């Protein structure tokens, strides 16, 4: 038993050291990186998505973010996860146009989107996106929560940390001061001021609430399988715990007749 | 050597023509194993479990993956979002690599502590080092396949290392890349080789097990088996113990897959590869960090490469560096201390590998690298000569070391074959 | 003394329980490994398509792709419908009356895959060979289909298959 404990503590030590070395944030030269910690419904082993929040978040994305940011790995049919019915999804899709073709004349053409289509982005390619945004690329948001350390809190902080630059700092034209962004200067203007969208069923439209809703939506977009993953995980862990006990019992039963005299 | 009589006529018919059943019975069932093995001896079977898991999930992923720079990242996202249970299979494969290395590193340190590399097990040990090298190559190429930022830039940094080779370095790099930078030809060939190498690993593992069965397992006392009273058949004793160990391993593994699937990874790899933008800190996966630290510690490019590979080369020749006739660290009090220092040094190197190559980290990396080589090249050979070892026990069945005639006989038995 | 390999000694409940749970676990592990080969969500999403048939003029036909394979939609003329309905079932290798092959006789919707060995028959485009029965002609081995897509001559064993479809409205059908 002592040997086992030693092995486990050594293994833990190694993994801990490795993990610490990866997860320690690399502090940016020049400031930034102030990340607020927000409590999310999807945190922890029992995490879940609040569908109402996801729908509000989608609305924020549509009306505010989608003018610049794409969400290329999401298809309209995925919105069933948000609680929309098949008819509602068809209607949402029909409001968008996608490129199809070539037709019999050899030309590409526009048609209304169907649920099977991906959500079209605002720009046809990265170069067009940069050209329209002074050389800066508004990143695709499909994976943003997984693509940043502590992603949900990071995006939330980014959206709610615009501030007046300190007097000594010169903010060039086209840049904005943000306390969360590495280096403090970001090319994206503040997207949320509060009441940026009208909620059909009423609700909190403060910038913090809207930011939290859109972050929930983006967390879903990055990890739509999250709820299934955690639910399955709980079942698997319970099964394995029982297996550990039962296999230990078998082992002790089988080994009962071995006279061991260990030094 | 009694061949078992199988009752089943079909089994008997096959076994007479192709003795698989007799073979399995001898090697896994009746195979005599020291009866005092600790849980540290579970790690071989766990490594085998990890290897099978990686192969099965890998083949499935290959059914859905597209090895082209324009489609690789998207095909992985398709696996995560659209393929039935794709997220599960991908996360098992991704975290399985880490767990494979955790298991193998513990397995190696077990071997270091108990002298499992000493005569007559030198080839067993060296085959193990070959497996480690193949694993490292496989993991390196596998990490490139999702074609994220770290995939691309890690591949760029490591393949660029080969330019350090004098005269032919640049040609070799061009040859590796199939072009003038890491691009589609590189990705395609990495995919082909990544699919191939695990099967090479299986082959070397088979040799590893054959070598093991030649003399049987070492044991925590490091002394040879002296008779039937010291052993028990592998089945059902160690099969049941391996099963329990596997369940504990799977519990820890499952907690990673289902609740912290991206903890051991790097967020930058969820950004599609961009050859025009380098990430702020290029970091390999955690299991490469000690070697990365050694690589960066040496100020010269070629020197760094040589020392990095040297860190593994030194393992190859270990049986000839440590010539102490006593195998197990349990009876080598000085060796024990240096063992733990080595472990701490490796952990430190791992930590430093993840830090930027600046300031105090550089100094520490150099000291830790120097110590690593000093351990193997200076300390171990010295210890072989000067260390006063504790008296060895008489036998596995009677492990209390006694004085008098018994001790001398025991000491003789405990010596590794010359 | 040779020992049989069957009996390992007494099995107690705990060992039986362990093995039973192991079997359950193995099945639970095998399920996703096998099910992952079933069609993925994006493939399933394209398993039904909606087609607006109102743009097809009388006498004309369009081809749409459904589940990776062609579906022929022909807006039949009154003449073509009459001929199709008049055929005696005894004359057919694969007897099926026209009414059972269409929801709305004006539109014939059939799989464009010859039931012989899987080629795509000709007859969709103006000017293409339609065969002796004015329907479709398969150039691979010479099967002739009539204006209801039924096999009349040649080696094909059965009629061109009618895929599952419904009219969502007068002009839009959903196939699959």
Short mmCIF file of N, CA and C in Angstrom, two decimals, chain A residues 1 3-4 6-7 10-11 13-15 17-27 44-46 72-75 77-78 118 126 130 142-143 146-150 220-226 228-234 236-237 239-241 243-245 247-252 254-263, chain B residues 34-40 43 73-74 77-78 80-82 87-88 90-91 102 106 109 113-114 220-221 232 236-238 240-241 243-244 247-248 250-252 254-255 257-268 270-272 274 277 281 283 285-286 289 330-331 340 343 347 350-352 354-355 396-400:
data_model
loop_
_atom_site.label_atom_id
_atom_site.label_comp_id
_atom_site.label_asym_id
_atom_site.label_seq_id
_atom_site.Cartn_x
_atom_site.Cartn_y
_atom_site.Cartn_z
N UNK A 1 0.85 -1.21 0.00
CA UNK A 1 0.00 0.00 0.00
C UNK A 1 0.88 1.25 0.00
N UNK A 3 3.88 1.48 -1.08
CA UNK A 3 4.49 1.59 -2.41
C UNK A 3 3.52 2.26 -3.37
N UNK A 4 2.25 1.82 -3.30
CA UNK A 4 1.25 2.37 -4.22
C UNK A 4 1.10 3.86 -3.98
N UNK A 6 3.27 5.84 -2.82
CA UNK A 6 4.45 6.56 -3.30
C UNK A 6 4.38 6.75 -4.80
N UNK A 7 3.99 5.67 -5.48
CA UNK A 7 3.88 5.77 -6.94
C UNK A 7 2.88 6.83 -7.33
N UNK A 10 4.20 10.31 -6.65
CA UNK A 10 5.22 10.70 -7.61
C UNK A 10 4.57 11.04 -8.95
N UNK A 11 3.66 10.18 -9.37
CA UNK A 11 2.97 10.43 -10.65
C UNK A 11 2.23 11.75 -10.60
N UNK A 13 2.92 14.26 -8.74
CA UNK A 13 3.88 15.35 -8.74
C UNK A 13 4.35 15.68 -10.15
N UNK A 14 4.62 14.63 -10.90
CA UNK A 14 5.10 14.85 -12.26
C UNK A 14 4.03 15.54 -13.09
N UNK A 15 2.81 14.99 -13.00
CA UNK A 15 1.73 15.58 -13.80
C UNK A 15 1.47 17.01 -13.36
N UNK A 17 3.55 19.13 -12.02
CA UNK A 17 4.59 20.02 -12.51
C UNK A 17 4.39 20.33 -13.98
N UNK A 18 4.05 19.29 -14.71
CA UNK A 18 3.85 19.49 -16.15
C UNK A 18 2.67 20.43 -16.39
N UNK A 19 1.61 20.20 -15.63
CA UNK A 19 0.40 21.00 -15.83
C UNK A 19 0.65 22.46 -15.47
N UNK A 20 1.35 22.64 -14.33
CA UNK A 20 1.64 24.02 -13.90
C UNK A 20 2.43 24.74 -14.97
N UNK A 21 3.36 24.00 -15.56
CA UNK A 21 4.21 24.68 -16.53
C UNK A 21 3.44 25.04 -17.78
N UNK A 22 2.33 24.33 -18.04
CA UNK A 22 1.57 24.68 -19.24
C UNK A 22 0.54 25.76 -18.91
N UNK A 23 -0.07 25.60 -17.73
CA UNK A 23 -1.24 26.44 -17.48
C UNK A 23 -0.90 27.79 -16.88
N UNK A 24 0.32 27.97 -16.44
CA UNK A 24 0.67 29.29 -15.90
C UNK A 24 0.56 30.30 -17.03
N UNK A 25 -0.19 31.35 -16.84
CA UNK A 25 -0.38 32.28 -17.95
C UNK A 25 0.92 33.01 -18.27
N UNK A 26 1.17 33.12 -19.56
CA UNK A 26 2.34 33.89 -19.98
C UNK A 26 1.93 35.35 -19.93
N UNK A 27 2.44 36.07 -18.98
CA UNK A 27 2.03 37.47 -18.85
C UNK A 27 2.56 38.25 -20.04
N UNK A 44 -18.05 22.81 -14.16
CA UNK A 44 -18.10 21.68 -13.25
C UNK A 44 -18.66 20.42 -13.88
N UNK A 45 -18.57 19.30 -13.13
CA UNK A 45 -18.97 18.01 -13.68
C UNK A 45 -20.47 17.90 -13.97
N UNK A 46 -21.27 18.76 -13.38
CA UNK A 46 -22.71 18.70 -13.63
C UNK A 46 -23.16 19.86 -14.51
N UNK A 72 -18.07 29.35 -38.59
CA UNK A 72 -18.08 28.47 -39.75
C UNK A 72 -18.38 27.00 -39.47
N UNK A 73 -18.20 26.52 -38.24
CA UNK A 73 -18.45 25.11 -38.02
C UNK A 73 -19.86 24.82 -37.51
N UNK A 74 -20.69 25.87 -37.41
CA UNK A 74 -22.06 25.68 -36.95
C UNK A 74 -22.98 25.58 -38.15
N UNK A 75 -23.85 24.57 -38.16
CA UNK A 75 -24.89 24.46 -39.18
C UNK A 75 -26.21 24.86 -38.55
N UNK A 77 -28.95 23.35 -38.54
CA UNK A 77 -29.61 22.23 -37.85
C UNK A 77 -29.09 22.08 -36.42
N UNK A 78 -27.90 22.59 -36.12
CA UNK A 78 -27.37 22.50 -34.75
C UNK A 78 -28.22 23.29 -33.76
N UNK A 118 -24.22 25.21 -43.52
CA UNK A 118 -23.47 25.91 -42.49
C UNK A 118 -23.96 27.36 -42.44
N UNK A 126 -10.67 35.14 -45.70
CA UNK A 126 -9.94 35.92 -44.69
C UNK A 126 -9.45 37.25 -45.25
N UNK A 130 -10.06 40.94 -43.71
CA UNK A 130 -9.01 41.88 -43.30
C UNK A 130 -9.17 43.20 -44.02
N UNK A 142 -16.38 29.93 -33.89
CA UNK A 142 -16.87 28.57 -33.61
C UNK A 142 -16.15 27.91 -32.45
N UNK A 143 -14.85 28.19 -32.28
CA UNK A 143 -14.06 27.48 -31.27
C UNK A 143 -13.42 28.43 -30.26
N UNK A 146 -12.65 27.39 -26.68
CA UNK A 146 -11.59 26.39 -26.49
C UNK A 146 -10.24 26.91 -26.92
N UNK A 147 -10.22 27.99 -27.73
CA UNK A 147 -8.96 28.46 -28.31
C UNK A 147 -8.27 29.50 -27.45
N UNK A 148 -8.82 29.78 -26.28
CA UNK A 148 -8.18 30.72 -25.38
C UNK A 148 -8.11 30.09 -24.00
N UNK A 149 -7.01 30.32 -23.26
CA UNK A 149 -6.95 29.78 -21.89
C UNK A 149 -8.09 30.36 -21.08
N UNK A 150 -8.79 29.50 -20.29
CA UNK A 150 -9.94 29.96 -19.49
C UNK A 150 -10.91 30.71 -20.39
N UNK A 220 -21.34 27.00 -26.06
CA UNK A 220 -22.07 25.91 -26.72
C UNK A 220 -21.50 25.67 -28.11
N UNK A 221 -21.25 26.74 -28.85
CA UNK A 221 -20.74 26.59 -30.21
C UNK A 221 -19.40 25.87 -30.22
N UNK A 222 -18.56 26.15 -29.20
CA UNK A 222 -17.26 25.49 -29.14
C UNK A 222 -17.38 24.03 -28.73
N UNK A 223 -18.35 23.75 -27.84
CA UNK A 223 -18.46 22.39 -27.29
C UNK A 223 -19.92 21.97 -27.22
N UNK A 224 -20.57 21.73 -28.37
CA UNK A 224 -21.98 21.36 -28.31
C UNK A 224 -22.22 20.03 -27.61
N UNK A 225 -21.18 19.22 -27.50
CA UNK A 225 -21.36 17.89 -26.91
C UNK A 225 -21.24 17.89 -25.39
N UNK A 226 -21.00 19.08 -24.81
CA UNK A 226 -20.63 19.18 -23.40
C UNK A 226 -21.59 18.47 -22.45
N UNK A 228 -23.81 16.04 -23.04
CA UNK A 228 -23.72 14.58 -23.23
C UNK A 228 -22.44 14.04 -22.65
N UNK A 229 -21.36 14.78 -22.87
CA UNK A 229 -20.05 14.33 -22.39
C UNK A 229 -20.05 14.19 -20.88
N UNK A 230 -20.57 15.20 -20.18
CA UNK A 230 -20.51 15.14 -18.72
C UNK A 230 -21.48 14.11 -18.16
N UNK A 231 -22.67 14.00 -18.80
CA UNK A 231 -23.64 12.99 -18.33
C UNK A 231 -23.07 11.60 -18.49
N UNK A 232 -22.51 11.34 -19.69
CA UNK A 232 -21.91 10.03 -19.93
C UNK A 232 -20.76 9.81 -18.95
N UNK A 233 -20.00 10.87 -18.70
CA UNK A 233 -18.86 10.76 -17.80
C UNK A 233 -19.28 10.32 -16.41
N UNK A 234 -20.38 10.87 -15.89
CA UNK A 234 -20.83 10.49 -14.56
C UNK A 234 -21.18 9.00 -14.55
N UNK A 236 -20.06 6.66 -16.55
CA UNK A 236 -18.84 5.86 -16.70
C UNK A 236 -18.06 5.82 -15.40
N UNK A 237 -17.94 6.97 -14.72
CA UNK A 237 -17.17 7.00 -13.47
C UNK A 237 -17.82 6.10 -12.42
N UNK A 239 -19.69 3.47 -12.94
CA UNK A 239 -19.43 2.08 -13.34
C UNK A 239 -18.01 1.69 -12.98
N UNK A 240 -17.05 2.58 -13.29
CA UNK A 240 -15.65 2.23 -13.05
C UNK A 240 -15.33 2.14 -11.56
N UNK A 241 -15.95 3.01 -10.75
CA UNK A 241 -15.75 2.90 -9.30
C UNK A 241 -16.16 1.52 -8.81
N UNK A 243 -16.41 -1.15 -10.62
CA UNK A 243 -15.47 -2.11 -11.20
C UNK A 243 -14.18 -2.17 -10.37
N UNK A 244 -13.72 -1.02 -9.88
CA UNK A 244 -12.51 -1.01 -9.07
C UNK A 244 -12.71 -1.86 -7.82
N UNK A 245 -13.82 -1.63 -7.15
CA UNK A 245 -14.07 -2.39 -5.92
C UNK A 245 -14.21 -3.87 -6.20
N UNK A 247 -13.22 -5.65 -8.83
CA UNK A 247 -12.00 -6.32 -9.30
C UNK A 247 -10.98 -6.44 -8.17
N UNK A 248 -10.99 -5.47 -7.25
CA UNK A 248 -10.12 -5.58 -6.08
C UNK A 248 -10.52 -6.79 -5.23
N UNK A 249 -11.84 -6.92 -5.08
CA UNK A 249 -12.34 -8.07 -4.32
C UNK A 249 -11.94 -9.39 -4.97
N UNK A 250 -12.06 -9.47 -6.28
CA UNK A 250 -11.66 -10.70 -6.98
C UNK A 250 -10.20 -10.98 -6.77
N UNK A 251 -9.39 -9.93 -6.88
CA UNK A 251 -7.96 -10.10 -6.72
C UNK A 251 -7.62 -10.62 -5.32
N UNK A 252 -8.20 -10.02 -4.30
CA UNK A 252 -7.91 -10.46 -2.93
C UNK A 252 -8.37 -11.89 -2.72
N UNK A 254 -8.58 -14.22 -5.03
CA UNK A 254 -7.68 -15.13 -5.74
C UNK A 254 -6.34 -15.23 -5.03
N UNK A 255 -5.87 -14.12 -4.47
CA UNK A 255 -4.55 -14.11 -3.85
C UNK A 255 -4.55 -14.63 -2.41
N UNK A 256 -5.73 -14.97 -1.90
CA UNK A 256 -5.82 -15.30 -0.47
C UNK A 256 -4.89 -16.43 -0.07
N UNK A 257 -4.63 -17.34 -0.98
CA UNK A 257 -3.85 -18.51 -0.59
C UNK A 257 -2.34 -18.34 -0.81
N UNK A 258 -1.94 -17.14 -1.26
CA UNK A 258 -0.51 -16.94 -1.49
C UNK A 258 0.13 -16.43 -0.23
N UNK A 259 1.09 -17.20 0.33
CA UNK A 259 1.76 -16.74 1.54
C UNK A 259 2.92 -15.87 1.11
N UNK A 260 2.69 -14.58 1.33
CA UNK A 260 3.75 -13.67 0.93
C UNK A 260 4.43 -13.14 2.17
N UNK A 261 5.75 -13.17 2.16
CA UNK A 261 6.42 -12.47 3.24
C UNK A 261 7.28 -11.41 2.60
N UNK A 262 6.70 -10.23 2.49
CA UNK A 262 7.45 -9.17 1.81
C UNK A 262 8.31 -8.43 2.81
N UNK A 263 9.49 -8.13 2.37
CA UNK A 263 10.41 -7.41 3.26
C UNK A 263 9.86 -6.04 3.56
N UNK B 34 7.52 -14.04 -10.32
CA UNK B 34 7.85 -13.85 -8.90
C UNK B 34 6.60 -13.45 -8.13
N UNK B 35 6.48 -13.97 -6.91
CA UNK B 35 5.22 -13.72 -6.22
C UNK B 35 5.20 -12.41 -5.46
N UNK B 36 6.33 -11.70 -5.45
CA UNK B 36 6.40 -10.47 -4.66
C UNK B 36 6.32 -9.19 -5.49
N UNK B 37 5.80 -9.27 -6.71
CA UNK B 37 5.75 -8.06 -7.53
C UNK B 37 4.81 -7.03 -6.92
N UNK B 38 5.23 -5.76 -6.96
CA UNK B 38 4.37 -4.69 -6.44
C UNK B 38 3.51 -4.13 -7.56
N UNK B 39 2.72 -3.12 -7.22
CA UNK B 39 1.85 -2.50 -8.23
C UNK B 39 2.66 -1.81 -9.32
N UNK B 40 3.92 -1.50 -9.03
CA UNK B 40 4.76 -0.90 -10.06
C UNK B 40 4.97 -1.84 -11.24
N UNK B 43 2.51 -1.71 -14.70
CA UNK B 43 2.57 -0.69 -15.74
C UNK B 43 2.83 -1.25 -17.13
N UNK B 73 -8.18 20.42 -40.47
CA UNK B 73 -8.77 21.02 -39.28
C UNK B 73 -10.28 20.84 -39.30
N UNK B 74 -10.90 21.10 -40.46
CA UNK B 74 -12.35 20.97 -40.57
C UNK B 74 -12.79 19.53 -40.39
N UNK B 77 -13.00 18.82 -36.80
CA UNK B 77 -14.21 19.42 -36.21
C UNK B 77 -15.45 18.62 -36.60
N UNK B 78 -15.44 18.06 -37.80
CA UNK B 78 -16.57 17.22 -38.22
C UNK B 78 -16.66 15.98 -37.32
N UNK B 80 -15.67 15.88 -34.26
CA UNK B 80 -16.12 16.33 -32.95
C UNK B 80 -17.62 16.60 -32.92
N UNK B 81 -18.18 17.08 -34.07
CA UNK B 81 -19.56 17.56 -34.03
C UNK B 81 -20.57 16.64 -34.69
N UNK B 82 -20.16 15.97 -35.79
CA UNK B 82 -21.14 15.23 -36.59
C UNK B 82 -21.00 13.72 -36.50
N UNK B 87 -16.66 12.92 -30.75
CA UNK B 87 -15.97 13.68 -29.71
C UNK B 87 -15.32 12.72 -28.71
N UNK B 88 -16.01 11.64 -28.40
CA UNK B 88 -15.49 10.69 -27.42
C UNK B 88 -14.25 10.00 -27.95
N UNK B 90 -12.24 11.00 -30.35
CA UNK B 90 -11.15 11.95 -30.49
C UNK B 90 -10.52 12.25 -29.14
N UNK B 91 -11.32 12.51 -28.13
CA UNK B 91 -10.77 12.84 -26.81
C UNK B 91 -10.04 11.64 -26.21
N UNK B 102 2.46 8.81 -19.56
CA UNK B 102 2.51 8.75 -18.10
C UNK B 102 2.88 7.34 -17.67
N UNK B 106 6.47 6.08 -15.86
CA UNK B 106 6.52 5.40 -14.56
C UNK B 106 7.19 4.04 -14.71
N UNK B 109 10.92 4.54 -14.90
CA UNK B 109 11.52 4.85 -13.60
C UNK B 109 11.50 3.64 -12.67
N UNK B 113 14.87 2.19 -10.92
CA UNK B 113 15.03 2.00 -9.47
C UNK B 113 15.42 0.57 -9.12
N UNK B 114 14.79 -0.38 -9.79
CA UNK B 114 14.99 -1.78 -9.40
C UNK B 114 16.05 -2.50 -10.22
N UNK B 220 10.87 -6.59 -6.79
CA UNK B 220 11.32 -5.47 -5.94
C UNK B 220 12.60 -5.78 -5.16
N UNK B 221 12.89 -7.04 -4.89
CA UNK B 221 14.11 -7.36 -4.15
C UNK B 221 15.31 -7.41 -5.07
N UNK B 232 4.56 -17.80 -8.72
CA UNK B 232 3.15 -18.22 -8.85
C UNK B 232 2.80 -18.11 -10.33
N UNK B 236 -4.19 -17.23 -12.32
CA UNK B 236 -5.04 -16.05 -12.26
C UNK B 236 -4.49 -14.91 -11.41
N UNK B 237 -3.26 -15.08 -10.88
CA UNK B 237 -2.80 -14.10 -9.89
C UNK B 237 -2.53 -12.73 -10.50
N UNK B 238 -1.67 -12.72 -11.51
CA UNK B 238 -1.35 -11.41 -12.05
C UNK B 238 -2.36 -10.93 -13.09
N UNK B 240 -5.55 -11.14 -12.49
CA UNK B 240 -6.53 -10.44 -11.66
C UNK B 240 -5.95 -9.13 -11.13
N UNK B 241 -4.66 -9.13 -10.83
CA UNK B 241 -4.06 -7.89 -10.33
C UNK B 241 -3.98 -6.87 -11.45
N UNK B 243 -6.02 -6.68 -13.91
CA UNK B 243 -7.39 -6.19 -14.14
C UNK B 243 -7.72 -5.07 -13.16
N UNK B 244 -7.39 -5.28 -11.90
CA UNK B 244 -7.64 -4.23 -10.92
C UNK B 244 -6.88 -2.96 -11.27
N UNK B 247 -8.52 -1.13 -14.01
CA UNK B 247 -9.73 -0.39 -13.62
C UNK B 247 -9.37 0.93 -12.96
N UNK B 248 -8.33 0.92 -12.13
CA UNK B 248 -7.89 2.17 -11.50
C UNK B 248 -7.40 3.14 -12.57
N UNK B 250 -8.23 3.19 -15.74
CA UNK B 250 -9.34 3.67 -16.56
C UNK B 250 -10.16 4.72 -15.82
N UNK B 251 -10.26 4.58 -14.50
CA UNK B 251 -11.01 5.58 -13.73
C UNK B 251 -10.34 6.95 -13.87
N UNK B 252 -9.02 6.98 -13.71
CA UNK B 252 -8.31 8.25 -13.83
C UNK B 252 -8.40 8.77 -15.27
N UNK B 254 -10.73 8.11 -17.47
CA UNK B 254 -12.08 8.57 -17.78
C UNK B 254 -12.33 9.96 -17.20
N UNK B 255 -11.78 10.24 -16.03
CA UNK B 255 -12.01 11.56 -15.44
C UNK B 255 -11.40 12.63 -16.33
N UNK B 257 -10.91 12.32 -19.76
CA UNK B 257 -11.65 12.37 -21.03
C UNK B 257 -12.97 13.09 -20.88
N UNK B 258 -13.71 12.78 -19.82
CA UNK B 258 -15.07 13.30 -19.74
C UNK B 258 -15.15 14.66 -19.08
N UNK B 259 -14.20 15.00 -18.19
CA UNK B 259 -14.33 16.24 -17.44
C UNK B 259 -13.23 17.26 -17.68
N UNK B 260 -12.07 16.83 -18.09
CA UNK B 260 -10.98 17.78 -18.36
C UNK B 260 -10.27 17.42 -19.67
N UNK B 261 -11.03 17.27 -20.75
CA UNK B 261 -10.41 16.71 -21.97
C UNK B 261 -9.33 17.58 -22.58
N UNK B 262 -9.33 18.87 -22.28
CA UNK B 262 -8.34 19.75 -22.91
C UNK B 262 -7.31 20.26 -21.93
N UNK B 263 -7.30 19.68 -20.70
CA UNK B 263 -6.41 20.18 -19.67
C UNK B 263 -4.93 20.02 -20.05
N UNK B 264 -4.60 18.86 -20.63
CA UNK B 264 -3.20 18.57 -20.96
C UNK B 264 -2.81 19.14 -22.33
N UNK B 265 -3.77 19.73 -23.03
CA UNK B 265 -3.47 20.24 -24.36
C UNK B 265 -3.21 21.74 -24.34
N UNK B 266 -3.10 22.32 -25.51
CA UNK B 266 -2.83 23.75 -25.62
C UNK B 266 -3.93 24.41 -26.42
N UNK B 267 -4.52 25.50 -25.86
CA UNK B 267 -5.64 26.15 -26.57
C UNK B 267 -5.28 26.59 -27.98
N UNK B 268 -4.03 26.95 -28.21
CA UNK B 268 -3.66 27.43 -29.54
C UNK B 268 -3.91 26.41 -30.63
N UNK B 270 -6.55 24.95 -31.16
CA UNK B 270 -7.91 25.11 -31.67
C UNK B 270 -8.00 26.30 -32.62
N UNK B 271 -6.83 26.85 -32.95
CA UNK B 271 -6.77 27.90 -33.97
C UNK B 271 -6.19 27.26 -35.23
N UNK B 272 -6.85 27.41 -36.38
CA UNK B 272 -6.30 26.77 -37.58
C UNK B 272 -4.89 27.29 -37.89
N UNK B 274 -1.67 28.92 -39.23
CA UNK B 274 -1.44 30.11 -40.02
C UNK B 274 0.06 30.28 -40.20
N UNK B 277 1.71 33.63 -39.05
CA UNK B 277 1.65 34.16 -37.69
C UNK B 277 2.13 33.12 -36.69
N UNK B 281 4.13 31.63 -27.65
CA UNK B 281 5.03 30.65 -27.06
C UNK B 281 4.77 29.30 -27.70
N UNK B 283 5.07 25.61 -27.67
CA UNK B 283 5.33 24.60 -26.64
C UNK B 283 4.91 23.23 -27.18
N UNK B 285 3.80 19.17 -26.54
CA UNK B 285 2.98 18.52 -25.52
C UNK B 285 3.84 18.22 -24.29
N UNK B 286 3.20 18.10 -23.14
CA UNK B 286 3.91 18.01 -21.86
C UNK B 286 4.96 16.91 -21.84
N UNK B 289 8.36 18.02 -22.88
CA UNK B 289 8.96 19.20 -22.26
C UNK B 289 10.36 18.99 -21.69
N UNK B 330 16.48 -0.85 -3.40
CA UNK B 330 16.14 -1.08 -2.00
C UNK B 330 17.36 -1.40 -1.15
N UNK B 331 18.35 -1.99 -1.78
CA UNK B 331 19.55 -2.38 -1.03
C UNK B 331 20.74 -1.50 -1.37
N UNK B 340 16.12 9.55 -6.58
CA UNK B 340 15.10 10.57 -6.33
C UNK B 340 15.55 11.93 -6.84
N UNK B 343 14.87 11.91 -10.51
CA UNK B 343 13.45 12.10 -10.78
C UNK B 343 13.08 13.58 -10.63
N UNK B 347 11.60 16.17 -13.49
CA UNK B 347 10.40 16.98 -13.29
C UNK B 347 10.73 18.45 -13.48
N UNK B 350 11.07 19.21 -17.04
CA UNK B 350 9.74 19.31 -17.65
C UNK B 350 9.11 20.67 -17.41
N UNK B 351 9.23 21.13 -16.17
CA UNK B 351 8.70 22.45 -15.82
C UNK B 351 9.38 23.53 -16.66
N UNK B 352 10.72 23.44 -16.77
CA UNK B 352 11.47 24.48 -17.48
C UNK B 352 11.16 24.46 -18.98
N UNK B 354 8.44 24.24 -20.34
CA UNK B 354 7.24 24.98 -20.65
C UNK B 354 7.38 26.47 -20.42
N UNK B 355 8.54 26.87 -19.97
CA UNK B 355 8.76 28.29 -19.69
C UNK B 355 9.46 28.95 -20.87
N UNK B 396 13.38 -14.83 -2.28
CA UNK B 396 12.11 -14.11 -2.34
C UNK B 396 11.14 -14.64 -1.29
N UNK B 397 11.20 -15.97 -1.09
CA UNK B 397 10.26 -16.52 -0.11
C UNK B 397 10.67 -16.21 1.31
N UNK B 398 12.00 -16.00 1.50
CA UNK B 398 12.47 -15.66 2.83
C UNK B 398 13.23 -14.36 2.73
N UNK B 399 12.53 -13.24 2.65
CA UNK B 399 13.21 -12.00 2.33
C UNK B 399 13.91 -11.33 3.50
N UNK B 400 13.73 -11.91 4.72
CA UNK B 400 14.43 -11.28 5.84
C UNK B 400 15.89 -11.67 5.72
#
